[in-house]
Amino acid sequence: MDATRITRAQVVIIEGVPGAGKTSLQQHLGVMAQGRTFSVFPEEALLFGWIHAWLPGIDELRMALMHRVMDHIERSLSANPRHLFVLNRFHLSYLVFARTPDRQAYDALIARLRKIDVLVLVPQLAPEVIAERALHIERDDPLWREHLDRRLADSGFGDLGALYTAEQERVRQLLATQQLPYEVLDGIALYRSIEAAGGLDAPACVSSGST
């Protein structure tokens, strides 16, 4: 991962399937932000926790909240341009999960993001490990398993590996069209580098871009 891009960024958005390393990366960005003020919005704060998935009207709730978060970010950055915001799930997760996405509101959200220094970081997993990582140890709650079963039934996929592989590919396709700077990271290499050295090694980056 390019540390200079983190230094320049005002907003870092982390996206990825369960088990890809989003939370580890979120925590590590706090270490990298030493010397700067920063705010972290975990996925639950943005209504992307699994427990929110089946709330009535969740698509509308998420979109309204994302725009209110942008209101807050824009006001804060006008007062302190060096403040760093870390968002664990945001615009990409909205499109991946939305049953009836509001395209007009979504396009307006992307336009707002383009006006500030944003970096999208996406840890991804190889197909052979994706299903196993999705069932990582902190998610052995029976309700979590029920949620996964419902997601499979709702999506039409036969197993988690196929579902999450398709979601990862869709995220890559969206990244290539949104004109926001991004890096796709090897989730396993990322996790190991954070665990081993408290830092991020260059080989963890798989691809990057800004278109």
mmCIF file of C-alpha atoms in Angstrom:
data_model
loop_
_atom_site.group_PDB
_atom_site.id
_atom_site.type_symbol
_atom_site.label_atom_id
_atom_site.label_comp_id
_atom_site.label_asym_id
_atom_site.label_seq_id
_atom_site.Cartn_x
_atom_site.Cartn_y
_atom_site.Cartn_z
ATOM 1 C CA MET A 1 0.000 0.000 0.000
ATOM 2 C CA ASP A 2 1.282 3.448 -0.927
ATOM 3 C CA ALA A 3 1.787 5.312 2.355
ATOM 4 C CA THR A 4 2.061 8.645 0.531
ATOM 5 C CA ARG A 5 -1.528 8.269 -0.649
ATOM 6 C CA ILE A 6 -2.619 7.825 2.971
ATOM 7 C CA THR A 7 -0.697 10.958 3.906
ATOM 8 C CA ARG A 8 -2.551 12.977 1.266
ATOM 9 C CA ALA A 9 -5.983 11.452 1.872
ATOM 10 C CA GLN A 10 -8.681 13.243 3.823
ATOM 11 C CA VAL A 11 -11.083 10.305 3.635
ATOM 12 C CA VAL A 12 -10.084 6.632 3.455
ATOM 13 C CA ILE A 13 -12.907 4.248 2.578
ATOM 14 C CA ILE A 14 -12.382 0.547 3.297
ATOM 15 C CA GLU A 15 -14.454 -1.977 1.365
ATOM 16 C CA GLY A 16 -14.355 -5.764 1.199
ATOM 17 C CA VAL A 17 -16.157 -9.013 1.892
ATOM 18 C CA PRO A 18 -16.351 -10.444 5.448
ATOM 19 C CA GLY A 19 -12.986 -11.783 6.588
ATOM 20 C CA ALA A 20 -10.941 -9.778 4.053
ATOM 21 C CA GLY A 21 -9.240 -7.700 6.751
ATOM 22 C CA LYS A 22 -11.282 -4.490 6.839
ATOM 23 C CA THR A 23 -11.263 -4.154 10.631
ATOM 24 C CA SER A 24 -7.526 -4.879 10.909
ATOM 25 C CA LEU A 25 -6.847 -2.255 8.259
ATOM 26 C CA GLN A 26 -9.169 0.211 9.976
ATOM 27 C CA GLN A 27 -7.240 -0.179 13.221
ATOM 28 C CA HIS A 28 -3.882 0.086 11.498
ATOM 29 C CA LEU A 29 -4.817 3.307 9.747
ATOM 30 C CA GLY A 30 -5.172 4.854 13.197
ATOM 31 C CA VAL A 31 -1.510 3.998 13.805
ATOM 32 C CA MET A 32 -0.528 5.433 10.419
ATOM 33 C CA ALA A 33 -2.408 8.660 11.198
ATOM 34 C CA GLN A 34 -0.090 9.598 14.075
ATOM 35 C CA GLY A 35 0.321 13.355 14.148
ATOM 36 C CA ARG A 36 -3.122 13.941 12.609
ATOM 37 C CA THR A 37 -6.548 14.151 14.139
ATOM 38 C CA PHE A 38 -8.774 11.397 12.820
ATOM 39 C CA SER A 39 -12.256 9.935 13.102
ATOM 40 C CA VAL A 40 -13.242 6.318 12.478
ATOM 41 C CA PHE A 41 -16.711 5.206 11.402
ATOM 42 C CA PRO A 42 -16.943 1.393 11.817
ATOM 43 C CA GLU A 43 -19.371 -0.469 9.581
ATOM 44 C CA GLU A 44 -22.004 -0.648 12.319
ATOM 45 C CA ALA A 45 -22.014 3.153 12.631
ATOM 46 C CA LEU A 46 -22.810 3.378 8.914
ATOM 47 C CA LEU A 47 -25.630 0.794 9.101
ATOM 48 C CA PHE A 48 -23.582 -1.868 7.297
ATOM 49 C CA GLY A 49 -23.440 -4.313 10.191
ATOM 50 C CA TRP A 50 -25.018 -7.651 9.369
ATOM 51 C CA ILE A 51 -27.690 -7.015 11.976
ATOM 52 C CA HIS A 52 -28.939 -4.077 9.871
ATOM 53 C CA ALA A 53 -29.221 -6.055 6.648
ATOM 54 C CA TRP A 54 -32.905 -6.961 6.893
ATOM 55 C CA LEU A 55 -34.326 -3.752 8.392
ATOM 56 C CA PRO A 56 -37.284 -2.390 6.417
ATOM 57 C CA GLY A 57 -36.180 0.571 4.310
ATOM 58 C CA ILE A 58 -32.479 -0.094 4.893
ATOM 59 C CA ASP A 59 -31.475 1.165 1.429
ATOM 60 C CA GLU A 60 -33.078 4.549 2.087
ATOM 61 C CA LEU A 61 -31.662 4.710 5.604
ATOM 62 C CA ARG A 62 -28.119 4.013 4.394
ATOM 63 C CA MET A 63 -28.266 6.571 1.616
ATOM 64 C CA ALA A 64 -29.656 9.279 3.877
ATOM 65 C CA LEU A 65 -26.982 8.551 6.480
ATOM 66 C CA MET A 66 -24.148 8.596 3.922
ATOM 67 C CA HIS A 67 -25.183 12.072 2.783
ATOM 68 C CA ARG A 68 -25.394 13.283 6.378
ATOM 69 C CA VAL A 69 -21.928 11.837 7.012
ATOM 70 C CA MET A 70 -20.699 13.770 3.976
ATOM 71 C CA ASP A 71 -22.240 16.938 5.428
ATOM 72 C CA HIS A 72 -20.197 16.350 8.579
ATOM 73 C CA ILE A 73 -17.014 15.535 6.656
ATOM 74 C CA GLU A 74 -17.258 18.616 4.464
ATOM 75 C CA ARG A 75 -17.842 20.921 7.444
ATOM 76 C CA SER A 76 -15.003 19.336 9.412
ATOM 77 C CA LEU A 77 -12.523 19.529 6.541
ATOM 78 C CA SER A 78 -13.345 23.177 5.920
ATOM 79 C CA ALA A 79 -12.176 23.848 9.480
ATOM 80 C CA ASN A 80 -9.273 21.346 9.492
ATOM 81 C CA PRO A 81 -8.175 20.087 6.050
ATOM 82 C CA ARG A 82 -5.647 17.708 7.658
ATOM 83 C CA HIS A 83 -8.244 15.734 9.582
ATOM 84 C CA LEU A 84 -8.521 12.102 8.443
ATOM 85 C CA PHE A 85 -11.803 10.210 8.226
ATOM 86 C CA VAL A 86 -11.781 6.410 7.991
ATOM 87 C CA LEU A 87 -15.028 4.832 6.802
ATOM 88 C CA ASN A 88 -15.405 1.054 7.099
ATOM 89 C CA ARG A 89 -17.848 0.394 4.231
ATOM 90 C CA PHE A 90 -19.544 3.190 2.332
ATOM 91 C CA HIS A 91 -20.671 3.801 -1.255
ATOM 92 C CA LEU A 92 -19.537 0.504 -2.786
ATOM 93 C CA SER A 93 -21.227 -1.574 -0.097
ATOM 94 C CA TYR A 94 -24.407 0.385 -0.691
ATOM 95 C CA LEU A 95 -24.549 -0.674 -4.339
ATOM 96 C CA VAL A 96 -23.537 -4.253 -3.597
ATOM 97 C CA PHE A 97 -26.285 -4.680 -0.998
ATOM 98 C CA ALA A 98 -29.089 -2.397 -2.229
ATOM 99 C CA ARG A 99 -32.190 -4.103 -3.576
ATOM 100 C CA THR A 100 -33.573 -0.844 -5.025
ATOM 101 C CA PRO A 101 -30.647 1.606 -5.244
ATOM 102 C CA ASP A 102 -31.387 5.311 -5.581
ATOM 103 C CA ARG A 103 -29.182 6.102 -8.581
ATOM 104 C CA GLN A 104 -29.723 9.853 -8.473
ATOM 105 C CA ALA A 105 -28.756 10.100 -4.814
ATOM 106 C CA TYR A 106 -25.844 7.716 -5.448
ATOM 107 C CA ASP A 107 -24.470 9.798 -8.308
ATOM 108 C CA ALA A 108 -24.733 12.886 -6.103
ATOM 109 C CA LEU A 109 -22.768 11.054 -3.383
ATOM 110 C CA ILE A 110 -19.991 10.128 -5.828
ATOM 111 C CA ALA A 111 -19.828 13.734 -7.035
ATOM 112 C CA ARG A 112 -19.302 14.886 -3.442
ATOM 113 C CA LEU A 113 -16.566 12.323 -2.861
ATOM 114 C CA ARG A 114 -14.708 13.495 -5.982
ATOM 115 C CA LYS A 115 -14.403 16.992 -4.522
ATOM 116 C CA ILE A 116 -12.215 15.864 -1.598
ATOM 117 C CA ASP A 117 -9.049 13.776 -1.303
ATOM 118 C CA VAL A 118 -10.466 10.253 -1.098
ATOM 119 C CA LEU A 119 -8.657 6.915 -1.201
ATOM 120 C CA VAL A 120 -10.608 3.652 -1.462
ATOM 121 C CA LEU A 121 -8.791 0.608 -0.040
ATOM 122 C CA VAL A 122 -10.165 -2.825 -0.922
ATOM 123 C CA PRO A 123 -8.602 -5.929 0.661
ATOM 124 C CA GLN A 124 -9.676 -8.954 -1.365
ATOM 125 C CA LEU A 125 -9.338 -12.713 -0.966
ATOM 126 C CA ALA A 126 -8.458 -15.539 -3.326
ATOM 127 C CA PRO A 127 -11.438 -17.759 -4.220
ATOM 128 C CA GLU A 128 -9.939 -20.783 -2.450
ATOM 129 C CA VAL A 129 -9.933 -19.043 0.967
ATOM 130 C CA ILE A 130 -12.874 -16.698 0.678
ATOM 131 C CA ALA A 131 -15.593 -18.912 2.216
ATOM 132 C CA GLU A 132 -13.390 -20.050 5.104
ATOM 133 C CA ARG A 133 -12.400 -16.490 5.992
ATOM 134 C CA ALA A 134 -16.035 -15.379 5.841
ATOM 135 C CA LEU A 135 -16.764 -17.702 8.767
ATOM 136 C CA HIS A 136 -13.927 -16.365 10.906
ATOM 137 C CA ILE A 137 -13.894 -17.069 14.616
ATOM 138 C CA GLU A 138 -15.588 -13.949 15.966
ATOM 139 C CA ARG A 139 -18.661 -14.742 13.879
ATOM 140 C CA ASP A 140 -19.756 -18.107 15.215
ATOM 141 C CA ASP A 141 -23.065 -16.687 16.467
ATOM 142 C CA PRO A 142 -25.977 -18.827 15.174
ATOM 143 C CA LEU A 143 -27.738 -15.623 14.089
ATOM 144 C CA TRP A 144 -24.742 -14.803 11.893
ATOM 145 C CA ARG A 145 -25.123 -18.209 10.217
ATOM 146 C CA GLU A 146 -28.825 -17.542 9.725
ATOM 147 C CA HIS A 147 -27.951 -14.201 8.143
ATOM 148 C CA LEU A 148 -25.564 -15.923 5.723
ATOM 149 C CA ASP A 149 -28.177 -18.526 4.798
ATOM 150 C CA ARG A 150 -30.678 -15.764 4.099
ATOM 151 C CA ARG A 151 -28.144 -13.884 1.967
ATOM 152 C CA LEU A 152 -27.522 -16.999 -0.086
ATOM 153 C CA ALA A 153 -31.229 -17.576 -0.601
ATOM 154 C CA ASP A 154 -31.780 -13.915 -1.468
ATOM 155 C CA SER A 155 -28.869 -13.762 -3.934
ATOM 156 C CA GLY A 156 -29.448 -17.082 -5.678
ATOM 157 C CA PHE A 157 -25.870 -18.290 -5.106
ATOM 158 C CA GLY A 158 -25.298 -21.818 -3.870
ATOM 159 C CA ASP A 159 -22.386 -21.119 -1.547
ATOM 160 C CA LEU A 160 -20.502 -18.279 0.117
ATOM 161 C CA GLY A 161 -17.439 -18.660 -2.057
ATOM 162 C CA ALA A 162 -19.451 -17.978 -5.199
ATOM 163 C CA LEU A 163 -21.380 -15.100 -3.602
ATOM 164 C CA TYR A 164 -18.324 -13.276 -2.254
ATOM 165 C CA THR A 165 -16.261 -13.890 -5.375
ATOM 166 C CA ALA A 166 -19.043 -12.267 -7.408
ATOM 167 C CA GLU A 167 -19.195 -9.351 -4.969
ATOM 168 C CA GLN A 168 -15.433 -8.834 -5.178
ATOM 169 C CA GLU A 169 -15.619 -8.756 -8.963
ATOM 170 C CA ARG A 170 -18.465 -6.265 -8.904
ATOM 171 C CA VAL A 171 -16.467 -3.995 -6.598
ATOM 172 C CA ARG A 172 -13.532 -4.125 -9.018
ATOM 173 C CA GLN A 173 -15.839 -3.169 -11.883
ATOM 174 C CA LEU A 174 -17.285 -0.250 -9.922
ATOM 175 C CA LEU A 175 -13.820 0.971 -8.920
ATOM 176 C CA ALA A 176 -12.827 1.149 -12.569
ATOM 177 C CA THR A 177 -15.679 3.529 -13.431
ATOM 178 C CA GLN A 178 -16.054 5.923 -10.494
ATOM 179 C CA GLN A 179 -13.024 8.197 -10.954
ATOM 180 C CA LEU A 180 -11.920 7.835 -7.338
ATOM 181 C CA PRO A 181 -8.357 6.823 -6.344
ATOM 182 C CA TYR A 182 -8.216 3.235 -5.113
ATOM 183 C CA GLU A 183 -5.981 0.305 -4.261
ATOM 184 C CA VAL A 184 -6.949 -3.368 -4.319
ATOM 185 C CA LEU A 185 -4.962 -5.248 -1.675
ATOM 186 C CA ASP A 186 -4.151 -8.899 -1.072
ATOM 187 C CA GLY A 187 -6.155 -9.461 2.111
ATOM 188 C CA ILE A 188 -4.027 -12.321 3.449
ATOM 189 C CA ALA A 189 -0.714 -10.534 2.784
ATOM 190 C CA LEU A 190 -2.152 -7.401 4.364
ATOM 191 C CA TYR A 191 -3.204 -9.229 7.531
ATOM 192 C CA ARG A 192 0.148 -10.994 7.870
ATOM 193 C CA SER A 193 2.145 -7.804 7.416
ATOM 194 C CA ILE A 194 0.104 -5.992 10.062
ATOM 195 C CA GLU A 195 0.442 -8.926 12.456
ATOM 196 C CA ALA A 196 4.166 -9.391 11.878
ATOM 197 C CA ALA A 197 5.491 -5.870 11.748
ATOM 198 C CA GLY A 198 2.735 -3.410 12.476
ATOM 199 C CA GLY A 199 3.182 -2.039 8.969
ATOM 200 C CA LEU A 200 2.047 -2.559 5.420
ATOM 201 C CA ASP A 201 4.421 -3.975 2.849
ATOM 202 C CA ALA A 202 4.308 -3.003 -0.803
ATOM 203 C CA PRO A 203 3.517 -6.557 -2.070
ATOM 204 C CA ALA A 204 0.110 -6.389 -0.408
ATOM 205 C CA CYS A 205 -1.041 -4.068 -3.198
ATOM 206 C CA VAL A 206 -2.574 -5.971 -6.108
ATOM 207 C CA SER A 207 -3.771 -3.058 -8.230
ATOM 208 C CA SER A 208 -4.513 0.630 -7.977
ATOM 209 C CA GLY A 209 -6.018 3.398 -10.029
ATOM 210 C CA SER A 210 -8.045 6.576 -10.105
ATOM 211 C CA THR A 211 -10.560 6.030 -12.868
#
